[in-house]
Amino acid sequence: MANTINLTLKVWRQKSSDSPGAFEIYQAHDIDTDLSFLEMLDVVNINLEKNGKEPIAFDHDCREGICGCCGAMINGQAHGPEHGTTLCQLHVRKFRDGDTLVIEPWRSRAFPVVRDLIVDRSAFDRIIQAGGYVTVRTGSAPEAHSLPVPKIDADEAFDSAACIGCGACVAACPNASAVLFVGAKISHLALLPQGRVERERRARAMVERMDLEGFGNCSNHYECEAACPKEISVRNIARLNREFFRAFVKG
Amino acid sequence: MSSESRCALRSSILRKQIVAVTGLILTGFLAGHLAGNFLIFLGPEAFNGYSEKLHAIPELLWLVRLGLIAAFLIHVITTILLTLENRQARGERYAVNGSKSEESLKFAKKTMIYTGLLVLFFLVLHLSDFTLSDKEGPASMIAAGEGNPPRNLGLYGLVWNSFLEPWRAGVYIAVMLVLGLHLSHGIQSLCQTLGFYRNDLVPGIRKLSLVLGLLAAIGFSSVPLFINIVRTPPL
Amino acid sequence: MTLDSKVPGGPVSEKWTRHKFDMKLVNPANKRKFTVIVVGTGLAGASAAASLSELGYQVKAFCLQDSPRRAHSIAAQGGINAAKNYQNDGDSVYRLFYDTVKGGDYRSREANVYRLAELSVNIIDQCVAQGVPFAREYGGMLDNRSFGGAQVSRTFYARGQTGQQLLLGAYSALCKEIAAGGVKMFPRREMLDLVVVGGRARGIVVRNMVDGSIESHAGDAVILATGGYGNVFYLSTNAKPCNVTATWRAARKGALFANPCFTQIHPTCIPVHGDCQSKLTLMSESLRNDGRIWVPNKSGDKRPPGQIPEQERDYYLERKYPSFGNLVPRDVASRNAKEVCDKGRGVGSTGMAVYLDFRDSIQRLGRSTIEARYGNLFQMYEKIVDDDPYQVPMMIYPAIHYTMGGLWVDYNLMSNLPGLHVLGEANFSDHGANRLGASALMQGLADGYFVIPYTLGHYFASNRLDPVKAEAPEFKEAEQSARQRIQKFLSLKGKKTVDEFHRDLGLLLWDKCGMSRNQAGLEEALRKIPEIREEFSKNLVVNGSADSLNQSLEKAGRVADFLEFAELLVLDALERKESCGGHFREESQTEEGEALRDDVNFCHVSAWEWAGEGKKPILHKEPLVFDEVHLAQRSYK
């Protein structure tokens, strides 16, 4: 039969971005350890709803670890204790019977809380809008094989492009910095010949936007890499630093 | 300067790179300083001779000093500004602070600003102890060996006498350990900030940074330690 | 009503070229006078919004996630087909077309499919130019793999995350246009109604999911790219918020819903583990290349798999289909899994699973080869199930994955409602009764990048559109009815949550209208769905308010629409008395128990017209004509 455990949840509740928030305590009884963390929240929510209370709001979409929607701090760890995992892929079996879990939203000035565990990550979209693309019109693309790309570069570009934009890097960074997110996009495009044409412009524009959004500065703690569900390397930050310096030198 | 360049100068990344470059300059200075310190083991002639050579061309000395002061001020002020910004960037604090990083030297990273500030305060003591104090005065007088009249041994004597006071030696050694901690993260950090990302080198750089930090701490501490163990200069 | 598919004349290979020339153009200076509303920002929606903005149209794009980058296209794993013939293995546009029609069990429209195959090559070019990091060979050229039983290697891929990379490409194009001012992006908006003015689709009513405000947006055309309705089954591989609301609301406004019973079941998913499960996770089909599927011979055999000797195992696919073995198409593999489990031979705690065993391949090829091929999938499996598939066979079971049915569209991707265009999984057109692997991404991008930019211009250039404002009475009316629905949900104060109703509906549908369907079961479902709906309208509990972020309220609206739509799905399944593709009617099978198509009576598209509450929908048929592809019964023996 399935194992079950009891958990105490201390969850951040906040009605909207401009109202104050506070922790509330809920008991999660007889939780099947095969449930995912979000399914455990579903169970808690059904009970809340039946007792006339509003369920805990949390962002979620694909529930298979690729959309980047979900995320919360569990006992101060982004996406919970397991490495390389999003919250939706974290399972209750990773906790022990009787554990108390403090569940908080991502905290960053650039990610205001929308409700409970939901934050506004549109700053990431605005950073991409600033330059995280190749300027190519639909229909104007040349034949795909006209430009060979070394396999090693393509593979590395993929590693960077695997970013799901969940924001765990910002949440985990002691400075709430977004450089891993920006570095991953900059690296992805700088590694491919298609992206090199506008690399200076891109680096300048994206960094400028990042600063404007109110993220902190990188001081090389590498907490972002440890928290990243896609295990994106801090090398991407080093490459961003170089790309940015290159853009500065080239004027 | 173009408006784009001015904009870049205000950017988080370029300011970090400024911290890195000034850090690199200061690290270079420390390396030179340490090499000079080791001359103390060779006796007063070698040590004082080195000191005199440094002072031979005052214009050059002041140029270097001004450069170092500038690097130091830029390093400190930029870091303080960045740290204040970083505090603001979090907004509401976490109720629980955790980490997923399995690195062992998280302490060095977290305390960079404090270790740095400690070194700053130490510097006031250090400059007043040696650089700004009288190197030919009574503090430089050392009685070398039993029954010999005290001789003025210049800077060598000053250093020796100063470190004979255990509290001072203790403070210096403690601060040098802190400095080592600062460098152990600082050296690899500046490589990252300046854009070294080669997979085959980065693990080496991280280890090297640790080793250099440790060496600096040991190297700088060796002088007060040596003086306190030996007590009388081997003349 | 006669359904005019508007398929142009001429040989199939020249239809699109001719049509492109025959279509009218909009003067470049006039394009900015047109506003296009795009709902959904998956592959189809994002690529359409970006491409239309590049042409100069004013685009308003809507999505219900916090960012357009999160649409469920992102979860596609396998790859995207294109007839590039880079492998020199005999692929061609014609072969891709032929395979797709045949794979769809001859229930798709030939001309649309041919165009899809034709455009597939341009998609790859476009994506590469955007910086999509496809897998490459050492020479720097793109790598291909064979996928879904195709006999040529035409699938382009980016590890197991092709959908993610393609979506990020389309999203980056969308971002470029947002920055350029051509697209105005409205995230966290849920479409609640389509607004029809003067017989044309002229706008939508949405709910701002953050502050609950109801907004009207008017435009000159509406594009729905809102994906499929697989979540009507509650458990599926779809993302949790995927829903039928946008297309169903359009259907209620007069758009025809075509072939709703064509739903695809994916054979290799991680089995259901309990009542609280919220979704199913797909394991790539490629696992069947090296894994052997089996169940114990005896029913109720609860021994651990390692203790079941070879002669007491039934490798049922290899036994029944010696030439294709474990690589039979999705529908055949799924149905056989259900059959053995229904006989009590299923494994796992629920008895609703079969083994996918890698023991023999590990012995033959070595663990390292298997690890190189499937390492990430094995890891994912272990994370979810907590079993090591290198030691213990995987357990798998089929799950709802994709819906071929959708709003009816003509060759121009316009529904019968003028101005309403439907792209990607939301329309019905290209996959017939069954979709081949790696074809969904292809269709979404073909529709968005290369079809709608042409056909929408033609619509604008050939029709006189009077200006319409969001203050028009039609909008006010739609807003009013949306508000009333919301108030209704909040006022019920019953005892059962939305999720519980959804689960009830899902279980019923999966049971009666899932992998195999029969008349008695379908009729029973038709009786029971209204009962659930009735209870829903009385005993639902939704707390909180309308004017704030309220996820239960969002779900209530979606489930209410699923409860209406489910009836149509079942009705369509009941009317289609043949078996074809994903639709298996037990009454229509061969002596060996295989699907039996009925081309005499059912070689048509069933397009349903909403007749009003409590009335039976009206069936319209679009006959399917096959000039190129010879109709034949599929056989995998």
Coordinates of N, CA and C in Angstrom, one line a residue, chain A residues 12 23 73 75-83 85 102 104-110 170-176 179 204 207-208 210-211 214-223 226-227 234-235 237-242 244-245 248 251, chain B residues 1-2 4-17 81-83 85-103 106 109-112 185 188-199 202 206:
Chain A
W12 N 3.0 31.3 2.9 CA 2.8 32.7 2.7 C 1.5 33.0 2.0
F23 N 2.2 34.6 7.1 CA 2.2 33.1 7.1 C 0.9 32.5 7.7
M73 N 9.8 28.8 -2.6 CA 10.9 28.5 -1.7 C 10.4 27.5 -0.7
N75 N 11.6 25.9 2.8 CA 12.6 26.1 3.8 C 13.8 26.8 3.2
G76 N 13.6 27.8 2.5 CA 14.7 28.6 2.0 C 15.4 28.1 0.7
Q77 N 14.9 27.0 0.2 CA 15.5 26.4 -1.0 C 14.6 26.5 -2.2
A78 N 15.1 27.1 -3.3 CA 14.2 27.3 -4.5 C 13.9 26.0 -5.1
H79 N 12.6 25.7 -5.3 CA 12.1 24.5 -5.8 C 12.3 23.3 -4.9
G80 N 12.6 23.6 -3.6 CA 12.8 22.5 -2.6 C 14.1 21.9 -2.6
P81 N 14.3 20.9 -1.9 CA 15.7 20.4 -1.6 C 16.4 19.6 -2.8
E82 N 15.6 19.1 -3.7 CA 16.2 18.2 -4.7 C 16.9 19.0 -5.8
H83 N 18.0 18.6 -6.2 CA 18.7 19.3 -7.3 C 18.1 19.0 -8.7
T85 N 15.5 20.0 -10.2 CA 14.1 19.7 -10.2 C 13.3 20.9 -10.0
V102 N 8.3 25.6 5.4 CA 8.0 27.0 5.2 C 8.0 27.3 3.7
E104 N 7.4 29.9 0.7 CA 7.4 31.3 0.4 C 7.5 31.5 -1.1
P105 N 6.9 32.7 -1.5 CA 7.1 33.0 -3.0 C 8.5 33.4 -3.3
W106 N 8.9 33.4 -4.5 CA 10.2 34.0 -4.9 C 10.2 35.5 -4.4
R107 N 11.3 35.9 -3.8 CA 11.4 37.2 -3.3 C 12.4 38.0 -4.2
S108 N 11.9 39.0 -4.8 CA 12.8 39.9 -5.5 C 12.0 41.2 -5.8
R109 N 12.6 42.3 -5.7 CA 11.9 43.6 -6.0 C 11.4 43.6 -7.4
A110 N 12.1 42.9 -8.3 CA 11.7 42.8 -9.7 C 10.5 41.8 -9.9
V170 N 17.0 33.9 -9.6 CA 16.8 35.2 -9.0 C 16.4 35.0 -7.5
A171 N 15.5 34.0 -7.3 CA 15.0 33.7 -6.0 C 16.1 33.2 -5.1
A172 N 17.0 32.4 -5.6 CA 18.0 31.8 -4.8 C 19.2 32.8 -4.6
C173 N 19.4 33.7 -5.5 CA 20.6 34.6 -5.4 C 20.5 35.5 -4.2
P174 N 21.5 35.6 -3.4 CA 21.5 36.5 -2.2 C 21.2 37.9 -2.7
N175 N 21.5 38.2 -3.9 CA 21.4 39.6 -4.4 C 20.2 39.7 -5.3
A176 N 19.4 38.7 -5.5 CA 18.3 38.7 -6.4 C 18.7 39.2 -7.8
V179 N 21.4 37.5 -13.6 CA 22.5 37.3 -14.6 C 22.5 35.9 -15.2
R204 N 24.3 44.7 -24.9 CA 24.0 46.0 -24.3 C 22.6 46.2 -23.9
V207 N 21.3 43.8 -20.9 CA 21.9 44.2 -19.6 C 21.3 45.5 -19.1
E208 N 21.1 46.4 -20.1 CA 20.5 47.7 -19.7 C 19.1 47.4 -19.1
M210 N 17.9 44.6 -17.9 CA 18.0 43.9 -16.6 C 18.2 44.8 -15.4
D211 N 19.1 45.8 -15.7 CA 19.4 46.7 -14.6 C 18.2 47.6 -14.2
G214 N 15.5 46.3 -11.8 CA 15.7 46.3 -10.4 C 16.3 45.0 -9.8
F215 N 16.9 44.2 -10.7 CA 17.5 43.0 -10.2 C 18.9 43.4 -9.6
G216 N 19.4 42.6 -8.7 CA 20.7 42.9 -8.1 C 21.8 42.6 -9.0
N217 N 23.0 42.8 -8.4 CA 24.3 42.5 -9.2 C 24.8 41.1 -8.8
C218 N 25.5 40.5 -9.7 CA 26.1 39.2 -9.4 C 27.3 39.4 -8.6
S219 N 27.4 38.7 -7.5 CA 28.7 38.6 -6.8 C 29.2 37.2 -6.6
N220 N 28.9 36.4 -7.6 CA 29.5 35.1 -7.8 C 29.3 34.2 -6.6
H221 N 28.1 34.1 -6.1 CA 27.8 33.2 -5.1 C 27.5 31.8 -5.6
Y222 N 27.0 31.8 -6.9 CA 26.7 30.5 -7.6 C 25.5 29.8 -7.0
E223 N 24.7 30.5 -6.2 CA 23.5 29.8 -5.7 C 22.5 29.6 -6.8
A226 N 23.1 26.2 -8.4 CA 22.7 25.2 -7.5 C 21.2 25.0 -7.5
A227 N 20.5 26.1 -7.7 CA 19.0 26.1 -7.6 C 18.4 25.8 -9.0
V234 N 27.1 28.4 -14.4 CA 27.5 29.8 -14.2 C 28.5 30.2 -15.3
R235 N 29.0 29.3 -16.1 CA 29.8 29.7 -17.2 C 29.1 30.7 -18.1
I237 N 27.3 33.0 -17.1 CA 27.4 34.3 -16.6 C 28.8 34.9 -17.0
A238 N 29.8 34.0 -17.0 CA 31.2 34.5 -17.4 C 31.1 34.9 -18.9
R239 N 30.3 34.1 -19.6 CA 30.3 34.5 -21.1 C 29.5 35.8 -21.2
L240 N 28.5 36.0 -20.4 CA 27.7 37.3 -20.5 C 28.7 38.4 -20.2
N241 N 29.5 38.2 -19.1 CA 30.4 39.3 -18.7 C 31.4 39.6 -19.9
R242 N 31.8 38.6 -20.6 CA 32.7 38.8 -21.7 C 32.0 39.5 -22.9
F244 N 29.5 41.3 -22.7 CA 29.1 42.7 -22.4 C 30.4 43.6 -22.5
F245 N 31.5 43.1 -22.0 CA 32.7 43.8 -22.1 C 33.1 44.1 -23.6
F248 N 31.1 46.8 -24.9 CA 31.6 48.0 -24.4 C 32.8 48.5 -25.1
G251 N 32.1 49.7 -28.5 CA 31.4 51.0 -28.5 C 30.1 50.9 -29.2
Chain B
M1 N 33.2 60.5 -24.8 CA 32.6 59.2 -24.5 C 31.2 59.2 -25.0
S2 N 30.8 58.1 -25.7 CA 29.5 58.0 -26.3 C 28.5 57.8 -25.2
E4 N 26.3 55.6 -25.1 CA 26.2 54.2 -24.8 C 27.3 53.7 -23.8
S5 N 28.5 54.3 -24.0 CA 29.5 53.9 -23.1 C 29.2 54.4 -21.7
R6 N 28.7 55.6 -21.6 CA 28.3 56.2 -20.3 C 27.3 55.3 -19.6
C7 N 26.3 54.9 -20.4 CA 25.3 54.0 -19.9 C 25.9 52.7 -19.4
A8 N 26.9 52.2 -20.2 CA 27.5 50.9 -19.8 C 28.3 51.1 -18.5
L9 N 28.8 52.3 -18.2 CA 29.6 52.5 -17.0 C 28.7 52.5 -15.8
R10 N 27.4 52.7 -16.0 CA 26.5 52.6 -14.9 C 25.9 51.2 -14.7
S11 N 26.3 50.4 -15.7 CA 25.6 49.0 -15.7 C 26.2 48.2 -14.6
S12 N 25.4 47.2 -14.2 CA 25.9 46.3 -13.1 C 27.1 45.6 -13.5
I13 N 27.2 45.1 -14.7 CA 28.3 44.2 -15.1 C 29.6 45.0 -15.2
L14 N 29.5 46.2 -15.8 CA 30.8 46.9 -16.0 C 31.3 47.4 -14.6
R15 N 30.4 47.7 -13.7 CA 30.9 48.1 -12.4 C 31.5 46.9 -11.6
K16 N 30.9 45.7 -11.9 CA 31.5 44.5 -11.3 C 32.9 44.3 -11.9
Q17 N 33.0 44.6 -13.2 CA 34.3 44.4 -13.8 C 35.3 45.4 -13.3
L81 N 28.5 50.4 -2.9 CA 27.4 50.8 -3.6 C 26.6 49.6 -4.1
L82 N 27.4 48.7 -4.7 CA 26.7 47.5 -5.3 C 26.0 46.7 -4.2
T83 N 26.7 46.6 -3.0 CA 26.1 45.9 -1.9 C 24.8 46.5 -1.5
E85 N 22.8 48.3 -3.3 CA 21.8 48.0 -4.3 C 21.3 46.6 -4.1
N86 N 22.2 45.7 -3.9 CA 21.8 44.3 -3.8 C 20.8 44.0 -2.6
R87 N 21.1 44.8 -1.6 CA 20.2 44.6 -0.4 C 18.7 45.0 -0.8
Q88 N 18.7 46.1 -1.6 CA 17.4 46.6 -2.0 C 16.7 45.7 -3.0
A89 N 17.5 45.0 -3.8 CA 17.0 44.1 -4.9 C 16.1 43.0 -4.3
R90 N 16.4 42.6 -3.1 CA 15.6 41.4 -2.6 C 14.2 41.9 -2.3
G91 N 14.0 43.1 -1.7 CA 12.7 43.5 -1.3 C 12.4 42.8 0.0
E92 N 11.2 42.3 0.1 CA 10.9 41.6 1.3 C 11.8 40.4 1.6
R93 N 12.3 40.2 2.9 CA 13.2 39.2 3.2 C 12.5 37.8 3.3
Y94 N 13.3 36.8 3.1 CA 12.8 35.4 3.3 C 12.7 35.2 4.8
A95 N 11.7 34.4 5.2 CA 11.6 34.0 6.6 C 12.6 32.9 6.9
V96 N 12.9 32.1 5.9 CA 13.9 31.1 6.1 C 15.0 31.2 5.0
N97 N 16.2 31.3 5.4 CA 17.3 31.4 4.4 C 17.9 30.0 4.2
G98 N 17.9 29.5 3.0 CA 18.6 28.2 2.8 C 19.5 28.3 1.6
S99 N 20.0 27.2 1.3 CA 20.9 27.2 0.1 C 20.9 25.8 -0.5
K100 N 21.1 25.7 -1.8 CA 21.2 24.4 -2.4 C 22.6 24.1 -2.8
S101 N 23.5 25.1 -2.7 CA 24.9 25.0 -3.1 C 25.6 24.0 -2.2
E102 N 26.4 23.2 -2.8 CA 27.1 22.2 -2.0 C 28.6 22.6 -1.9
E103 N 28.9 23.8 -2.3 CA 30.3 24.3 -2.2 C 30.6 24.5 -0.7
K106 N 31.1 28.6 1.2 CA 30.1 29.6 1.1 C 30.4 30.8 2.0
K109 N 32.2 33.7 0.5 CA 31.4 34.5 -0.5 C 30.5 35.4 0.3
K110 N 29.9 34.8 1.3 CA 28.9 35.6 2.0 C 29.5 36.8 2.7
T111 N 30.8 36.6 3.1 CA 31.4 37.7 4.0 C 32.3 38.6 3.3
M112 N 32.3 38.6 1.9 CA 33.2 39.4 1.2 C 33.2 40.9 1.6
H185 N 38.1 33.7 -2.3 CA 36.9 33.9 -3.2 C 37.2 35.0 -4.2
Q188 N 39.1 33.9 -7.7 CA 38.3 33.2 -8.7 C 37.1 34.0 -9.2
S189 N 36.7 34.8 -8.3 CA 35.5 35.7 -8.6 C 35.9 36.7 -9.7
L190 N 37.1 37.2 -9.6 CA 37.4 38.2 -10.6 C 37.7 37.6 -12.0
C191 N 38.1 36.3 -11.9 CA 38.2 35.6 -13.2 C 36.8 35.4 -13.9
Q192 N 35.9 35.0 -13.0 CA 34.5 34.9 -13.5 C 34.0 36.2 -14.1
T193 N 34.2 37.2 -13.3 CA 33.6 38.5 -13.7 C 34.3 39.1 -15.0
L194 N 35.6 38.7 -15.1 CA 36.3 39.2 -16.3 C 36.0 38.3 -17.5
G195 N 35.3 37.2 -17.3 CA 34.8 36.4 -18.5 C 35.6 35.2 -18.8
F196 N 36.3 34.6 -17.9 CA 37.0 33.3 -18.2 C 36.0 32.2 -18.0
Y197 N 35.7 31.5 -19.1 CA 34.6 30.5 -18.9 C 35.1 29.2 -19.4
R198 N 36.3 29.0 -19.7 CA 36.7 27.7 -20.3 C 36.6 26.6 -19.3
N199 N 35.8 25.6 -19.7 CA 35.5 24.5 -18.8 C 36.8 23.8 -18.2
V202 N 38.4 26.5 -15.5 CA 37.6 27.1 -14.4 C 37.8 26.3 -13.1
R206 N 39.4 27.9 -9.7 CA 38.8 27.9 -8.4 C 39.7 27.3 -7.3

